[in-house]
Every structure is written in structure tokens, then in C-alpha cells.
Amino acid sequence: MIIKKLKSIWFVLVFCIVAYFSYQFIKRPDLTVIGVVNMSDGIGRQSVEVIDALRDKFDISFLHTLRPCYKGVSKKIKKILKAKNRRMGKVVLFEDSVWTPESENYKFLGDMKNPNQIRFAYSMFESSRIPEEWVNILDAYFDAVVVPDDYHVDIYKASGVKIPIFTLPLGLNLKGFMQRPLKIKPHAPFVFGNLSAIISRKNTIKLVKAFHKAFPEDPSVKLIVNGRYFDNHIKARIENYISKNKIKNIEFTQNCLNTKDYLELFESIDCYVSPSRGEGFSIQPREAMALGIPVIVSNNTAQKTICDSGLAYKISTEFTRPALRKWGKILEVPVQYGFEYDFKEERLVEALKNVYENYDSYLASSEKLRNWVKKYDYSEVCPLYKSLVKPDKIILSDSNGISINCLTTNDKELFEKYKKVLKTPS
């Protein structure tokens, strides 16, 4: 009798386990995110953070485009990222580049547009033209493009993209920054800082030279430059310039920082400087603003949005340069994708001096800086991401837009797809 009961219990247990795993791996998720996992890299954080923001609202599966680095990823998110053999979701959010000269990532989708699936490419570029390969792939494999800043809409259209383009700010995890006390006074010595990649587009050499010209041999002012990723040629030029001029007040490092050390280094900065010639969104000036740190930014590409806030010292762009890209270290000979935007060194010298000499007036806006930037935290933008994945209502109109409860599109095919695949009311 006891053996009979044990057999029954065992049968029920096995049945439940089989049923559970069948449900997990056979059922179709609401959302599949496709991307790379690496918390020390901008694009490597996107997938993790969007999954973290939406995991309580949707059943999510994940597809890796590269070997993942799980350092800094929570156990809850890791469980989603590591789940294998999940089906592709009703909605796909592609968070990696769809194509590079060495990676045809779009092939993870399998076939071209799927009548039973809605596909979005979350995409950005840093110049006046996107790669032709992107244009062809986006139109053939995706239902729409989602860009982080309005700047990209005209650029993608001018490059030839035909599918709908939606603007949805890149969600940021600003919680750690927002919880820190607002900046109330400068350090001694005063510190300018830049923590971006050491590549030509970021204008790091111009920053080093402008700082040296503004504060030669001044021990009361310091420049910190740290880049996890660097171009060997640019790195050598900076090191040679510092050595040749025997500069003592510039700290130039190439360290990959964990979250704690990154935040602590940020807090040692009195003014963040982003003199970039082109940006797809520009995360670090926003992180500085979340701490109440004044920022100097070049007024071009997606950084125009920061300048338009009226809270940054903006450097006007005076001329264009060919936007030459080696795709990191993939290409020996760079390819041009339109133009990027630059300015004379003297403008940056003037900006550095102005902020230093009038720091109290810039620091007086620290609370305004934090209040402006908090709208980019995932806690604020999450409802918009939810509307992308499953809107309460879909409206056919003459424009493309995302609001908290509704998605508006001028594309009849996408409109009908939402109604068919997600049963979205119109």
C-alpha cells in the first residue's frame, strides 16, 4: 500500500516537472531580446537593463549574439539570460548592431519578416549616415526601427530606411547615481573628467591639448581621462603628448572599472567634459548630471538634446569631418559614413576656463541637472517600453510615436500586425 502511494506521488511529481518545463520551453514568450551581455560596455548593458525593467511585466526569452560576460549581472536576470531552448517571442527587440563587417547578427532572426512576429531594431549611429548594409537589413528583416533620440529619425530616413522609425530614449540605470548626495562643492585640486572610449570620435586628444593650454603646470586643476576601450594609435599620441610636455596635472589611465569603482571615480569629478564629434545618445554626461556635476558637451548629433536642456555648457560645432569608422579594430582601412562635427580647440579652452572661473554659478544648477536627467531612468521610461511590447491601444495616424498607453503609427502593415499578433485594440 505504501509502495503504491509512493509510486503515485512519484508519478505526479514527474508529471508536474515535465509539464513545467514543457510550458517554459514550448510556450511562446511575450518578448525575445537579442543582444550581447557585458556590463562594462554601453551596448552590453542595454539588453540586461531592458530585461530587468520588463521582467515583472512580460515573459521574456533572450538570445546571445556573442559569448556573454555575466560579471555584475544579478541572479534573477542571469536566470533569464541563461535559459536555453526558449521559443522566439511574439515581439522581438534587437539590442545589438544588426551588422558589422565581421558579424551578420541579423541572421539570428532566421527568416525575413515574419507574419506572426513583430520585430524592432533598437539602433543608433554617431554620424550623418548609417551603413548601407543596415538600411537593407532593417527594411527586409524588421517591422520598425527604434532610436534613442529624435536626431536619428531624419538621418535614418535620409540613409534610405523605409520602415517606421520610433523615438524611445535609451533607458538608463541611474539609481546608484540618484541615491548619492548632490554635489555641493569642488575638490582641491579641481577635477575635469572624461571616462569615454579613447578613440578619434571622442576627441580625447583635443581635450588633453585644450586642458594643457588652459591650465599649463597649474597644480590646482587636474584632468582625469580613463577609457576601458582604446585605439592604440590615439592612446600612443596622448601618452607621447603628455610625456613630451612633461605634464603633471593630467591623469591618463585605461582601466576597466566595476560599478562601485566607476561611481567613485565619477564622484571625484567636478566637471564632466564630452567634446565628442558624434554621439548616438551620450550616457556619461547624463550620469554626471544625475550626480549634480556640471557638464561641458559639444552641440552635435544626439548631444544636442542635452544642450537644448539649457543646463550644459555647449560648444558650438564649426565644421564637419568625414566620419571614418574602423568598427573598433576590425578594419585596417576605415570606411566613411557621412560626416561628424567638430570645433576649433580654442572653443574648448574657453569652455574649460569659463566653468572653472565661474564654477559656483554652474554648481548652483545641480538640483536642476538631476531633475532633468531622471526622466531617462528606467523607472520613468519603463511604461514607454511596455507600450512598445504590448500597447493598450494602436492608432493608425500620420506619424509614429509611443505614449504610456498607446502606440501610433503611419504604417498600415505594422498597424494590422499589432491587431493580428497581439490582438491590440484600435
Short mmCIF file of C-alpha atoms in Angstrom, two decimals:
data_model
loop_
_atom_site.label_atom_id
_atom_site.label_comp_id
_atom_site.label_asym_id
_atom_site.label_seq_id
_atom_site.Cartn_x
_atom_site.Cartn_y
_atom_site.Cartn_z
CA MET A 1 0.00 0.00 0.00
CA ILE A 2 2.79 2.42 0.95
CA ILE A 3 4.74 1.50 -2.17
CA LYS A 4 1.63 2.15 -4.26
CA LYS A 5 1.20 5.62 -2.73
CA LEU A 6 4.88 6.42 -3.26
CA LYS A 7 4.58 5.41 -6.92
CA SER A 8 1.54 7.69 -7.30
CA ILE A 9 3.36 10.61 -5.68
CA TRP A 10 6.40 10.00 -7.85
CA PHE A 11 4.23 9.87 -10.96
CA VAL A 12 2.53 13.17 -10.05
CA LEU A 13 5.89 14.78 -9.31
CA VAL A 14 7.40 13.68 -12.63
CA PHE A 15 4.27 14.83 -14.45
CA CYS A 16 4.48 18.28 -12.82
CA ILE A 17 8.17 18.65 -13.67
CA VAL A 18 7.59 17.64 -17.28
CA ALA A 19 4.59 19.95 -17.53
CA TYR A 20 6.56 22.86 -16.07
CA PHE A 21 9.49 22.51 -18.45
CA SER A 22 7.18 21.91 -21.39
CA TYR A 23 5.37 25.13 -20.51
CA GLN A 24 8.66 27.05 -20.20
CA PHE A 25 10.27 25.84 -23.38
CA ILE A 26 7.32 25.18 -25.66
CA LYS A 27 5.14 28.18 -24.90
CA ARG A 28 5.81 31.35 -26.82
CA PRO A 29 7.24 34.22 -24.73
CA ASP A 30 5.80 37.72 -24.93
CA LEU A 31 9.20 39.19 -25.77
CA THR A 32 12.56 37.98 -27.03
CA VAL A 33 15.53 40.28 -26.52
CA ILE A 34 18.53 39.68 -28.78
CA GLY A 35 21.87 41.17 -27.82
CA VAL A 36 25.19 40.96 -26.02
CA VAL A 37 25.84 40.85 -22.27
CA ASN A 38 28.75 42.87 -20.88
CA MET A 39 28.03 45.36 -18.09
CA SER A 40 31.28 47.27 -18.63
CA ASP A 41 30.22 48.23 -22.15
CA GLY A 42 27.40 50.57 -23.24
CA ILE A 43 25.72 48.27 -25.75
CA GLY A 44 26.44 45.30 -23.48
CA ARG A 45 24.29 46.83 -20.73
CA GLN A 46 21.26 47.53 -22.90
CA SER A 47 19.84 44.01 -23.05
CA VAL A 48 20.38 43.35 -19.35
CA GLU A 49 18.79 46.60 -18.23
CA VAL A 50 15.76 46.40 -20.52
CA ILE A 51 15.11 42.81 -19.34
CA ASP A 52 15.44 43.94 -15.72
CA ALA A 53 12.91 46.71 -16.33
CA LEU A 54 10.35 44.49 -18.07
CA ARG A 55 10.77 41.07 -16.43
CA ASP A 56 7.85 41.57 -13.99
CA LYS A 57 5.52 42.57 -16.82
CA PHE A 58 6.31 40.04 -19.55
CA ASP A 59 7.57 36.51 -20.10
CA ILE A 60 10.99 37.17 -21.69
CA SER A 61 13.48 34.98 -23.52
CA PHE A 62 16.97 36.01 -24.55
CA LEU A 63 19.28 35.18 -27.44
CA HIS A 64 23.04 35.89 -27.21
CA THR A 65 24.85 37.35 -30.22
CA LEU A 66 28.24 36.96 -28.52
CA ARG A 67 29.74 34.99 -25.68
CA PRO A 68 28.37 36.68 -22.54
CA CYS A 69 30.21 38.22 -19.59
CA TYR A 70 27.95 37.81 -16.53
CA LYS A 71 30.08 39.92 -14.17
CA GLY A 72 27.81 42.42 -12.43
CA VAL A 73 24.58 40.70 -13.58
CA SER A 74 22.09 39.80 -10.83
CA LYS A 75 20.99 36.18 -10.26
CA LYS A 76 17.41 36.94 -11.31
CA ILE A 77 18.48 38.35 -14.67
CA LYS A 78 21.13 35.68 -15.15
CA LYS A 79 18.40 33.03 -14.89
CA ILE A 80 16.58 34.62 -17.86
CA LEU A 81 19.79 35.12 -19.83
CA LYS A 82 20.90 31.51 -19.35
CA ALA A 83 17.59 29.81 -20.12
CA LYS A 84 18.07 27.64 -23.21
CA ASN A 85 15.82 26.38 -25.98
CA ARG A 86 13.18 29.07 -25.45
CA ARG A 87 10.98 29.90 -28.43
CA MET A 88 11.17 33.28 -30.14
CA GLY A 89 8.61 35.69 -28.70
CA LYS A 90 5.66 37.42 -30.30
CA VAL A 91 7.73 40.60 -30.15
CA VAL A 92 11.48 40.79 -30.77
CA LEU A 93 13.67 43.64 -29.54
CA PHE A 94 17.08 43.51 -31.22
CA GLU A 95 19.58 45.38 -28.98
CA ASP A 96 22.84 44.66 -30.82
CA SER A 97 24.14 46.03 -34.12
CA VAL A 98 22.31 44.19 -36.89
CA TRP A 99 25.53 44.05 -38.92
CA THR A 100 29.24 44.77 -38.61
CA PRO A 101 32.00 43.83 -41.10
CA GLU A 102 32.66 40.67 -39.07
CA SER A 103 29.19 39.87 -37.64
CA GLU A 104 25.93 39.37 -39.52
CA ASN A 105 23.90 39.44 -36.32
CA TYR A 106 20.57 39.83 -38.12
CA LYS A 107 20.87 36.14 -39.15
CA PHE A 108 19.92 35.19 -35.59
CA LEU A 109 16.38 36.08 -36.71
CA GLY A 110 16.35 33.28 -39.24
CA ASP A 111 13.95 34.27 -41.98
CA MET A 112 12.94 37.70 -43.21
CA LYS A 113 9.85 39.47 -41.84
CA ASN A 114 7.64 37.01 -40.02
CA PRO A 115 3.84 37.49 -40.35
CA ASN A 116 3.37 36.15 -36.80
CA GLN A 117 6.04 38.23 -35.11
CA ILE A 118 6.71 41.96 -34.58
CA ARG A 119 10.39 42.85 -34.81
CA PHE A 120 12.07 46.03 -33.58
CA ALA A 121 15.71 47.00 -34.02
CA TYR A 122 16.93 49.34 -31.29
CA SER A 123 19.52 51.26 -33.24
CA MET A 124 21.74 54.33 -33.22
CA PHE A 125 24.73 55.73 -35.09
CA GLU A 126 27.12 58.62 -34.48
CA SER A 127 27.31 60.43 -37.82
CA SER A 128 25.18 61.81 -40.66
CA ARG A 129 24.77 58.48 -42.48
CA ILE A 130 24.20 54.88 -41.41
CA PRO A 131 25.77 51.88 -43.21
CA GLU A 132 24.01 50.81 -46.40
CA GLU A 133 24.04 47.24 -45.06
CA TRP A 134 21.92 48.41 -42.11
CA VAL A 135 19.38 50.01 -44.44
CA ASN A 136 18.88 46.83 -46.45
CA ILE A 137 18.70 44.59 -43.37
CA LEU A 138 16.32 46.84 -41.45
CA ASP A 139 13.85 47.07 -44.31
CA ALA A 140 13.99 43.33 -45.09
CA TYR A 141 14.03 41.80 -41.59
CA PHE A 142 12.35 44.28 -39.25
CA ASP A 143 8.94 45.89 -38.88
CA ALA A 144 10.27 49.12 -37.35
CA VAL A 145 13.37 50.85 -36.01
CA VAL A 146 13.51 52.34 -32.52
CA VAL A 147 16.07 55.12 -31.99
CA PRO A 148 17.08 56.81 -28.71
CA ASP A 149 16.96 60.40 -29.92
CA ASP A 150 14.99 62.42 -32.46
CA TYR A 151 18.27 63.29 -34.17
CA HIS A 152 18.34 59.83 -35.74
CA VAL A 153 14.91 59.94 -37.38
CA ASP A 154 15.93 62.19 -40.27
CA ILE A 155 19.34 60.52 -40.55
CA TYR A 156 17.83 57.04 -40.95
CA LYS A 157 15.24 58.32 -43.43
CA ALA A 158 17.89 60.16 -45.47
CA SER A 159 20.00 56.98 -45.48
CA GLY A 160 17.10 55.13 -47.13
CA VAL A 161 15.23 53.36 -44.31
CA LYS A 162 11.60 52.83 -45.34
CA ILE A 163 10.10 51.08 -42.29
CA PRO A 164 8.62 53.18 -39.43
CA ILE A 165 11.04 54.89 -37.04
CA PHE A 166 10.08 55.46 -33.40
CA THR A 167 11.94 57.55 -30.83
CA LEU A 168 12.30 55.92 -27.42
CA PRO A 169 15.05 57.21 -25.09
CA LEU A 170 17.65 54.70 -24.05
CA GLY A 171 16.66 53.62 -20.57
CA LEU A 172 19.43 54.13 -18.00
CA ASN A 173 20.02 52.59 -14.61
CA LEU A 174 20.63 55.84 -12.71
CA LYS A 175 19.53 54.57 -9.30
CA GLY A 176 23.06 54.42 -7.87
CA PHE A 177 23.78 57.95 -9.08
CA MET A 178 20.47 59.40 -7.92
CA GLN A 179 20.93 57.97 -4.42
CA ARG A 180 24.22 59.76 -3.91
CA PRO A 181 24.26 63.23 -2.29
CA LEU A 182 24.11 66.11 -4.77
CA LYS A 183 27.42 67.79 -5.45
CA ILE A 184 27.82 70.91 -3.30
CA LYS A 185 31.48 71.93 -3.68
CA PRO A 186 34.57 71.30 -5.82
CA HIS A 187 37.58 69.22 -4.92
CA ALA A 188 41.07 70.53 -4.33
CA PRO A 189 42.59 70.28 -6.84
CA PHE A 190 39.61 70.97 -9.14
CA VAL A 191 38.95 67.97 -11.41
CA PHE A 192 37.76 67.88 -15.03
CA GLY A 193 36.97 64.37 -16.22
CA ASN A 194 36.26 62.19 -19.24
CA LEU A 195 35.54 58.46 -18.94
CA SER A 196 34.67 57.56 -22.54
CA ALA A 197 36.42 55.31 -25.05
CA ILE A 198 39.82 56.56 -26.23
CA ILE A 199 39.01 56.82 -29.95
CA SER A 200 39.22 59.65 -32.51
CA ARG A 201 35.46 60.36 -32.50
CA LYS A 202 35.52 61.14 -28.78
CA ASN A 203 38.06 63.97 -29.37
CA THR A 204 40.19 62.88 -26.42
CA ILE A 205 43.39 64.32 -27.91
CA LYS A 206 41.74 67.70 -28.38
CA LEU A 207 40.59 67.62 -24.74
CA VAL A 208 44.11 66.85 -23.49
CA LYS A 209 45.65 69.63 -25.59
CA ALA A 210 42.95 72.17 -24.69
CA PHE A 211 43.31 71.41 -20.99
CA HIS A 212 47.09 71.82 -21.18
CA LYS A 213 46.66 75.14 -22.96
CA ALA A 214 44.08 76.34 -20.41
CA PHE A 215 45.95 75.23 -17.27
CA PRO A 216 49.67 74.71 -18.03
CA GLU A 217 51.55 73.50 -14.99
CA ASP A 218 48.69 74.52 -12.68
CA PRO A 219 48.59 72.10 -9.71
CA SER A 220 45.22 73.45 -8.55
CA VAL A 221 43.47 71.98 -11.62
CA LYS A 222 43.54 68.38 -12.82
CA LEU A 223 42.23 66.36 -15.77
CA ILE A 224 41.29 62.69 -15.34
CA VAL A 225 40.88 60.63 -18.51
CA ASN A 226 40.06 56.93 -18.22
CA GLY A 227 38.96 54.67 -21.04
CA ARG A 228 38.22 50.96 -20.80
CA TYR A 229 38.45 50.68 -24.58
CA PHE A 230 41.10 52.46 -26.63
CA ASP A 231 42.57 52.85 -30.09
CA ASN A 232 46.29 52.07 -29.82
CA HIS A 233 47.24 54.94 -32.13
CA ILE A 234 45.18 57.50 -30.19
CA LYS A 235 46.47 56.16 -26.86
CA ALA A 236 50.09 56.49 -28.05
CA ARG A 237 49.54 60.05 -29.26
CA ILE A 238 48.11 61.10 -25.90
CA GLU A 239 50.89 59.42 -23.93
CA ASN A 240 53.54 60.99 -26.17
CA TYR A 241 51.97 64.45 -25.81
CA ILE A 242 51.85 64.17 -22.01
CA SER A 243 55.44 62.87 -21.87
CA LYS A 244 56.87 65.39 -24.34
CA ASN A 245 55.32 68.33 -22.48
CA LYS A 246 56.13 66.88 -19.03
CA ILE A 247 52.53 67.38 -17.94
CA LYS A 248 51.91 66.64 -14.27
CA ASN A 249 48.23 67.57 -13.91
CA ILE A 250 46.73 65.04 -16.36
CA GLU A 251 45.95 61.50 -15.16
CA PHE A 252 45.56 59.18 -18.16
CA THR A 253 44.53 55.55 -17.49
CA GLN A 254 42.91 52.62 -19.27
CA ASN A 255 41.12 50.69 -16.53
CA CYS A 256 38.00 48.51 -16.75
CA LEU A 257 36.12 49.59 -13.63
CA ASN A 258 33.46 47.71 -11.71
CA THR A 259 30.22 49.51 -10.79
CA LYS A 260 31.47 50.65 -7.38
CA ASP A 261 34.82 52.00 -8.64
CA TYR A 262 33.17 53.64 -11.64
CA LEU A 263 30.75 55.56 -9.41
CA GLU A 264 33.52 56.55 -7.01
CA LEU A 265 35.66 57.85 -9.86
CA PHE A 266 32.68 59.80 -11.18
CA GLU A 267 32.19 61.39 -7.77
CA SER A 268 35.80 62.62 -7.81
CA ILE A 269 34.99 64.77 -10.87
CA ASP A 270 33.89 68.43 -10.62
CA CYS A 271 33.03 68.94 -14.30
CA TYR A 272 32.45 66.25 -16.91
CA VAL A 273 33.64 67.05 -20.44
CA SER A 274 32.28 65.33 -23.56
CA PRO A 275 33.78 67.06 -26.64
CA SER A 276 32.71 64.22 -28.96
CA ARG A 277 32.37 64.69 -32.73
CA GLY A 278 29.34 62.41 -32.78
CA GLU A 279 27.12 60.54 -30.32
CA GLY A 280 24.26 58.08 -30.67
CA PHE A 281 22.82 59.00 -27.27
CA SER A 282 25.59 60.04 -24.80
CA ILE A 283 25.22 58.23 -21.48
CA GLN A 284 28.06 59.63 -19.37
CA PRO A 285 27.08 63.31 -19.40
CA ARG A 286 23.67 62.17 -18.16
CA GLU A 287 25.29 60.12 -15.39
CA ALA A 288 27.26 63.21 -14.37
CA MET A 289 24.07 65.27 -14.32
CA ALA A 290 22.42 62.67 -12.08
CA LEU A 291 25.17 63.42 -9.53
CA GLY A 292 24.66 67.16 -9.94
CA ILE A 293 28.00 67.54 -11.75
CA PRO A 294 28.16 70.38 -14.33
CA VAL A 295 28.90 69.23 -17.90
CA ILE A 296 30.59 70.61 -21.00
CA VAL A 297 29.31 68.97 -24.20
CA SER A 298 29.73 69.54 -27.91
CA ASN A 299 26.48 70.63 -29.53
CA ASN A 300 26.09 67.98 -32.21
CA THR A 301 24.24 64.78 -33.12
CA ALA A 302 22.33 63.28 -30.15
CA GLN A 303 24.15 65.54 -27.66
CA LYS A 304 22.00 68.41 -28.95
CA THR A 305 19.25 67.14 -26.66
CA ILE A 306 21.49 67.71 -23.64
CA CYS A 307 22.44 71.17 -24.93
CA ASP A 308 18.77 72.04 -25.52
CA SER A 309 18.10 71.48 -21.81
CA GLY A 310 19.86 74.80 -21.17
CA LEU A 311 21.77 73.15 -18.32
CA ALA A 312 25.05 72.30 -20.06
CA TYR A 313 27.92 74.44 -21.30
CA LYS A 314 27.56 73.80 -25.02
CA ILE A 315 30.40 74.03 -27.52
CA SER A 316 29.12 75.05 -30.95
CA THR A 317 30.17 72.98 -33.93
CA GLU A 318 32.13 74.95 -36.54
CA PHE A 319 32.93 72.44 -39.26
CA THR A 320 32.45 68.85 -40.43
CA ARG A 321 34.86 65.97 -40.84
CA PRO A 322 34.48 62.71 -42.78
CA ALA A 323 33.06 60.10 -40.37
CA LEU A 324 35.68 57.37 -40.76
CA ARG A 325 34.96 54.10 -38.98
CA LYS A 326 37.17 51.07 -38.44
CA TRP A 327 34.46 49.28 -36.47
CA GLY A 328 36.68 49.08 -33.44
CA LYS A 329 39.74 47.18 -34.63
CA ILE A 330 38.04 45.13 -37.37
CA LEU A 331 39.12 47.14 -40.43
CA GLU A 332 42.61 48.20 -41.44
CA VAL A 333 41.27 50.85 -43.81
CA PRO A 334 38.35 52.92 -42.45
CA VAL A 335 35.05 53.37 -44.26
CA GLN A 336 33.30 56.75 -44.41
CA TYR A 337 29.69 57.05 -43.23
CA GLY A 338 28.73 60.65 -43.93
CA PHE A 339 30.14 63.33 -41.64
CA GLU A 340 30.74 64.12 -37.99
CA TYR A 341 31.02 67.53 -36.37
CA ASP A 342 33.95 69.38 -34.82
CA PHE A 343 35.16 72.72 -33.49
CA LYS A 344 38.41 74.63 -33.02
CA GLU A 345 40.49 73.82 -29.96
CA GLU A 346 40.17 77.40 -28.69
CA ARG A 347 36.46 76.90 -28.04
CA LEU A 348 37.21 74.05 -25.64
CA VAL A 349 39.97 76.08 -23.94
CA GLU A 350 37.43 78.85 -23.40
CA ALA A 351 34.84 76.38 -22.05
CA LEU A 352 37.25 74.86 -19.51
CA LYS A 353 38.33 78.27 -18.23
CA ASN A 354 34.77 79.58 -18.07
CA VAL A 355 33.46 76.68 -15.97
CA TYR A 356 36.48 76.75 -13.66
CA GLU A 357 36.34 80.51 -13.08
CA ASN A 358 32.55 80.61 -12.64
CA TYR A 359 32.05 77.24 -11.00
CA ASP A 360 29.70 78.41 -8.27
CA SER A 361 27.16 79.61 -10.82
CA TYR A 362 27.26 76.26 -12.68
CA LEU A 363 27.10 74.25 -9.46
CA ALA A 364 24.01 76.21 -8.40
CA SER A 365 22.10 74.21 -11.04
CA SER A 366 22.99 70.81 -9.55
CA GLU A 367 19.42 70.06 -8.46
CA LYS A 368 18.07 71.11 -11.87
CA LEU A 369 20.59 68.79 -13.52
CA ARG A 370 19.33 65.82 -11.50
CA ASN A 371 15.67 66.70 -12.01
CA TRP A 372 16.13 66.96 -15.78
CA VAL A 373 18.03 63.71 -16.22
CA LYS A 374 15.87 61.48 -14.00
CA LYS A 375 13.36 61.11 -16.86
CA TYR A 376 15.88 58.77 -18.52
CA ASP A 377 15.94 56.31 -15.63
CA TYR A 378 14.19 53.03 -16.38
CA SER A 379 11.68 53.75 -13.61
CA GLU A 380 10.45 56.65 -15.76
CA VAL A 381 10.75 55.22 -19.30
CA CYS A 382 9.59 51.69 -18.49
CA PRO A 383 5.90 52.45 -19.32
CA LEU A 384 7.01 53.53 -22.81
CA TYR A 385 8.91 50.27 -23.34
CA LYS A 386 5.81 48.42 -22.13
CA SER A 387 3.74 50.26 -24.77
CA LEU A 388 6.18 49.15 -27.45
CA VAL A 389 5.90 45.47 -26.46
CA LYS A 390 2.18 45.46 -25.67
CA PRO A 391 0.30 48.75 -26.08
CA ASP A 392 -3.20 49.17 -24.68
CA LYS A 393 -4.20 50.70 -28.00
CA ILE A 394 -2.85 51.01 -31.56
CA ILE A 395 -3.76 54.03 -33.70
CA LEU A 396 -3.22 54.44 -37.46
CA SER A 397 -2.19 58.05 -37.99
CA ASP A 398 0.23 60.22 -39.98
CA SER A 399 3.14 59.82 -37.56
CA ASN A 400 4.98 57.26 -35.43
CA GLY A 401 5.02 57.72 -31.68
CA ILE A 402 4.94 55.93 -28.32
CA SER A 403 2.98 57.14 -25.32
CA ILE A 404 2.26 55.50 -21.96
CA ASN A 405 -0.94 53.79 -23.10
CA CYS A 406 -0.78 53.91 -26.85
CA LEU A 407 1.34 53.32 -29.94
CA THR A 408 0.71 55.45 -33.03
CA THR A 409 1.96 54.50 -36.48
CA ASN A 410 1.63 55.66 -40.08
CA ASP A 411 2.37 52.16 -41.35
CA LYS A 412 -0.76 50.13 -42.14
CA GLU A 413 1.19 46.85 -42.22
CA LEU A 414 2.51 47.38 -38.69
CA PHE A 415 -0.92 48.53 -37.54
CA GLU A 416 -2.54 45.32 -38.81
CA LYS A 417 0.26 43.20 -37.37
CA TYR A 418 -0.34 44.51 -33.84
CA LYS A 419 -4.03 43.67 -34.21
CA LYS A 420 -3.30 40.18 -35.54
CA VAL A 421 -0.30 39.07 -33.43
CA LEU A 422 -1.07 40.82 -30.13
CA LYS A 423 -4.84 41.37 -30.53
CA THR A 424 -4.24 45.05 -29.77
CA PRO A 425 -7.45 47.11 -29.88
CA SER A 426 -7.56 50.13 -32.16
#
